[in-house]
Short mmCIF file of C-alpha atoms in Angstrom, two decimals:
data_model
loop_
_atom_site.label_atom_id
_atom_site.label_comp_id
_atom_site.label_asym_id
_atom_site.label_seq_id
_atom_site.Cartn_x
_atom_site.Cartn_y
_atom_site.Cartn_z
CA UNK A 495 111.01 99.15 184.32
CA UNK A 496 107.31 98.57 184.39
CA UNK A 497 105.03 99.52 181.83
CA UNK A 498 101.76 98.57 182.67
CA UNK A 499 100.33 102.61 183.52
CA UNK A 500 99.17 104.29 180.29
CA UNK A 501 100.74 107.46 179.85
CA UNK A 502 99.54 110.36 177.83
CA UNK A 503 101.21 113.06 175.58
CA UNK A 504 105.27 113.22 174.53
CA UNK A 505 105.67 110.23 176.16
CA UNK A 506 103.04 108.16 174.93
CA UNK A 507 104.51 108.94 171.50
CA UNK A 508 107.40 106.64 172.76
CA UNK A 509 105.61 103.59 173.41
CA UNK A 510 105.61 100.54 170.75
CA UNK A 511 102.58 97.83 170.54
CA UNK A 512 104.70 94.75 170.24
CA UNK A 513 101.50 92.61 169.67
CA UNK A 514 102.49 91.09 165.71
CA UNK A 515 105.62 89.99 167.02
CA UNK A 516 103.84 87.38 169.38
CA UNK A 517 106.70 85.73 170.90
CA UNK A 518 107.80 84.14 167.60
CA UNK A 519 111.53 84.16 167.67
CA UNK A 520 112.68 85.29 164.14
CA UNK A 521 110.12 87.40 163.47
CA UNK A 522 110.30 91.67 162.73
CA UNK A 523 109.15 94.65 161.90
CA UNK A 524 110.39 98.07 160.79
CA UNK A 525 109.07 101.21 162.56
CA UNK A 526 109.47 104.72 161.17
CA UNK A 527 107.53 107.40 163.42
CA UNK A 528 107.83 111.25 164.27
CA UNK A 529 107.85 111.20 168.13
CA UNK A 530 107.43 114.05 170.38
CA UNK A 531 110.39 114.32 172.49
CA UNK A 532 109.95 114.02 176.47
CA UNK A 533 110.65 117.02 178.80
CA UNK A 534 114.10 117.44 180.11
CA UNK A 535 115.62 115.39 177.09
CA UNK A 536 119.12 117.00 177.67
CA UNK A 537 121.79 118.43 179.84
CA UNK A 538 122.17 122.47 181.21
CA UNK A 539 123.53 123.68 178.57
CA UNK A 540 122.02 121.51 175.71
CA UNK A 541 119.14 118.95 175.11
CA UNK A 542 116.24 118.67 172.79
CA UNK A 543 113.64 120.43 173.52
CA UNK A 544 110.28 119.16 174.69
CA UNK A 545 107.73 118.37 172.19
CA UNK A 546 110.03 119.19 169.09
CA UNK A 547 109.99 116.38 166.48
CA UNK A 548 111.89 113.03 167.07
CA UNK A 549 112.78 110.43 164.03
CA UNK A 550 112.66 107.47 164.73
CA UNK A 551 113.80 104.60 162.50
CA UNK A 552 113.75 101.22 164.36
CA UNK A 553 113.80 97.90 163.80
CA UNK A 554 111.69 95.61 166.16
CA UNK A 555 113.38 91.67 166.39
CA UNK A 556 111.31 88.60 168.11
CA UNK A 557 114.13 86.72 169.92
CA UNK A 558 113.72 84.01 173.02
CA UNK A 559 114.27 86.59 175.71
CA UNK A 560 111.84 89.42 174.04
CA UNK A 561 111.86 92.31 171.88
CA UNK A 562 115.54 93.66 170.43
CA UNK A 563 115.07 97.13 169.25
CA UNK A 564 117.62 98.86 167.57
CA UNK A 565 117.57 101.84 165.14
CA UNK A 566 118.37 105.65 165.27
CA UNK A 567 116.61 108.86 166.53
CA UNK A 568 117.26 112.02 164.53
CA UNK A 569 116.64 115.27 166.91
CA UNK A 570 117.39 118.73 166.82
CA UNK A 571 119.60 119.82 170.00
CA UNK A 572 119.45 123.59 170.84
CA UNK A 573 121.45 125.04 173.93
CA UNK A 574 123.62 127.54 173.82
CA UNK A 575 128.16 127.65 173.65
CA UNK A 576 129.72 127.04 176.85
CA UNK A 577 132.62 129.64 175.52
CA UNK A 578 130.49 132.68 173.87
CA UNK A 579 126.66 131.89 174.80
CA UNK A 580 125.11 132.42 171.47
CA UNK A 581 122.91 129.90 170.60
CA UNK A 582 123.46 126.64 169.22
CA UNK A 583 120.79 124.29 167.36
CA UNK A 584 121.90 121.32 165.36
CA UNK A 585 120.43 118.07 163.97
CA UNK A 586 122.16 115.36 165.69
CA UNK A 587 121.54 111.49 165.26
CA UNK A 588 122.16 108.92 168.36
CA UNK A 589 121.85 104.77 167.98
CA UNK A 590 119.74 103.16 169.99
CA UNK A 591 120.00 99.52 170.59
CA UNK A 592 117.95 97.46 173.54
CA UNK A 593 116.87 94.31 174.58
CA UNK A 594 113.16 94.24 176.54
CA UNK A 595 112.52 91.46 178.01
CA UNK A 596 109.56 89.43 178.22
CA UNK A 597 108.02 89.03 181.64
CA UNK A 598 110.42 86.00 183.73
CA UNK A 599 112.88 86.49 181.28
CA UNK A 600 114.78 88.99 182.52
CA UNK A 601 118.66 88.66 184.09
CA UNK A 602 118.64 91.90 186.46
CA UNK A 603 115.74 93.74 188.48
CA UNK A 604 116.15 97.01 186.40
CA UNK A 605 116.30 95.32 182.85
CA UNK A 606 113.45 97.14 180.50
CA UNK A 607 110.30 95.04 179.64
CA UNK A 608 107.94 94.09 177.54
CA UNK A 609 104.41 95.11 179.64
CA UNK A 610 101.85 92.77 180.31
CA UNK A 611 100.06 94.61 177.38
CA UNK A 612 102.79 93.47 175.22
CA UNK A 613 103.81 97.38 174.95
CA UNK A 614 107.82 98.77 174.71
CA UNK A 615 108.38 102.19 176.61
CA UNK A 616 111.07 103.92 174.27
CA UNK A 617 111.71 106.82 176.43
CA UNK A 618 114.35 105.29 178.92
CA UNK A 619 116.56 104.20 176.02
CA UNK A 620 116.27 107.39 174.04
CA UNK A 621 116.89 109.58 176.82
CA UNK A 622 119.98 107.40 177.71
CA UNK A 623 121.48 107.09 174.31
CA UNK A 624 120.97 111.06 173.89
CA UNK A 625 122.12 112.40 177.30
CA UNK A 626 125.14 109.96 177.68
CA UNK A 627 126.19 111.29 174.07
CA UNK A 628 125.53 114.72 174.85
CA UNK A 629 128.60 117.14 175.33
CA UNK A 630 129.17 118.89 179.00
CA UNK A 631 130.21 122.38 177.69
CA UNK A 632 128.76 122.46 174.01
CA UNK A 633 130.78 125.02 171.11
CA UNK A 634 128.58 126.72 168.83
CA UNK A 635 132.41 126.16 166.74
CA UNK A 636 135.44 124.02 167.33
CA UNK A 637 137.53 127.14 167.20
CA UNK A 638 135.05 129.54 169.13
CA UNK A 639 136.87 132.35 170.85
CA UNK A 640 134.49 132.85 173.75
CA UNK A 641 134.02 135.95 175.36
CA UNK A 642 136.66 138.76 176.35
CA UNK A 643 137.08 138.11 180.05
CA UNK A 644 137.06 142.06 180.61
CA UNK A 645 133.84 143.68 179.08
CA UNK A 646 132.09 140.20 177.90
CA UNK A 647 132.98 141.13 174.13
CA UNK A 648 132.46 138.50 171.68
CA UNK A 649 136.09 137.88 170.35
CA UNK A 650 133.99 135.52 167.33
CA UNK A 651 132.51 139.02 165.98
CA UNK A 652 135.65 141.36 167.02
CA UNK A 653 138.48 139.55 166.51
CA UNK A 654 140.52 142.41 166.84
CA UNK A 655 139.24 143.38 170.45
CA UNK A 656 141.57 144.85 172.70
CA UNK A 657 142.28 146.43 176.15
CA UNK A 658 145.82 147.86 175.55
CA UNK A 659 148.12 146.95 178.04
CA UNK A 660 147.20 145.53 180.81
CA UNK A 661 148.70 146.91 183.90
CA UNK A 662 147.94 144.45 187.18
CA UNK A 663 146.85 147.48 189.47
CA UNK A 664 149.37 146.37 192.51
CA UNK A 665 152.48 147.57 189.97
CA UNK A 666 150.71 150.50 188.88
CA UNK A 667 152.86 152.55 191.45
CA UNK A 668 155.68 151.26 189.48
CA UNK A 669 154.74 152.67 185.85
CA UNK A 670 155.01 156.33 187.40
CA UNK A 671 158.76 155.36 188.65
CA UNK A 672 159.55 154.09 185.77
CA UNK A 673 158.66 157.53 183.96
CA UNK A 674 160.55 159.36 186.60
CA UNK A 675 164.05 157.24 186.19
CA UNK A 676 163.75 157.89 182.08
CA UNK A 677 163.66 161.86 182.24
CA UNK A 678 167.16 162.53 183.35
CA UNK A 679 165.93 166.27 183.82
CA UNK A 680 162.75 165.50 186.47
CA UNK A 681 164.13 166.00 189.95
CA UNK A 682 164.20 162.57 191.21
CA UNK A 683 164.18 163.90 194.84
CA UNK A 684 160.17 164.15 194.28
CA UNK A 685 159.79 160.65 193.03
#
């Protein structure tokens, strides 16, 4: 991927001048930076959402091929329990690791780059590390209940919820014979 375009906003947050490295194998540099986060940084039912705070804590490496970041991003998913709805937000931490390559260096067509401008775009490798890591159907707890599949009760807050028995409507017919054959004096001719 191409970074030559200037972008502006969350996304320029993500973008790393790589110029004191200078294509000196061996060389480095520690980055710690509050990014904004991009939009759609997530799945359906959880992500991080756009422009909240991103930590990141890298470490930038000069080797032959180009730039090898790796490092962490600390990030605050919200989304809401796949079993009871409420909401969930927690702090969450993902490791990021990536080779950019510098221009000719690269093994594959789609390999990330250092631009021309000797710039790293961040926001492909965060967005992978966080959305591969992220969790289909989120729990706001490992042992959430969910929701009572009758009225939409949350069993989490009423434990003790209950319908009485449950009577599948097609033997319903039955329950009134069944009343009929344990009073010895009804007249079972009228059943």
């Amino acid at each position: 991927m191409n970074t030559n375009h200037r972008r502006s906003g969350a996304s320029r947050d993500l973008i790393f001048e790589t110029h004191d490295l200078r294509r000196r194998a061996g060389q480095m540099m520690q980055v710690q930076r509050d990014a904004r986060a991009p939009q759609d940084l997530g799945l359906d039912m959880i992500g991080v959402p756009e422009d909240s705070p991103v930590g990141l804590d890298l470490r930038l490496e000069s080797v032959i091929e180009g730039i090898l970041v790796t490092g962490t991003a600390e990030v605050t998913l919200t989304g809401e329990c796949s079993r009871c709805l409420e909401p969930i937000e927690e702090k969450s931490s993902f490791d990021l690791q990536e080779l950019y390559y510098y221009p000719g260096h690269e093994p594959e067509e789609d390999a990330n780059r250092v631009s021309d401008e000797e710039e790293i775009d961040l926001e492909p490798v965060l967005r992978e590390a966080v959305v591969l890591n992220l969790k289909f159907s989120p729990l706001c707890r490992w042992d959430c209940a969910g929701l009572c599949p009758e009225c939409g009760a949350n069993l989490n807050t009423h434990p003790d919820h209950d319908h009485g028995e449950r009577i599948d409507p097609r033997w319903s017919g039955l329950k009134d014979l069944g009343a009929v054959l344990a009073d010895p004096d009804s007249d079972r001719s009228q059943a």
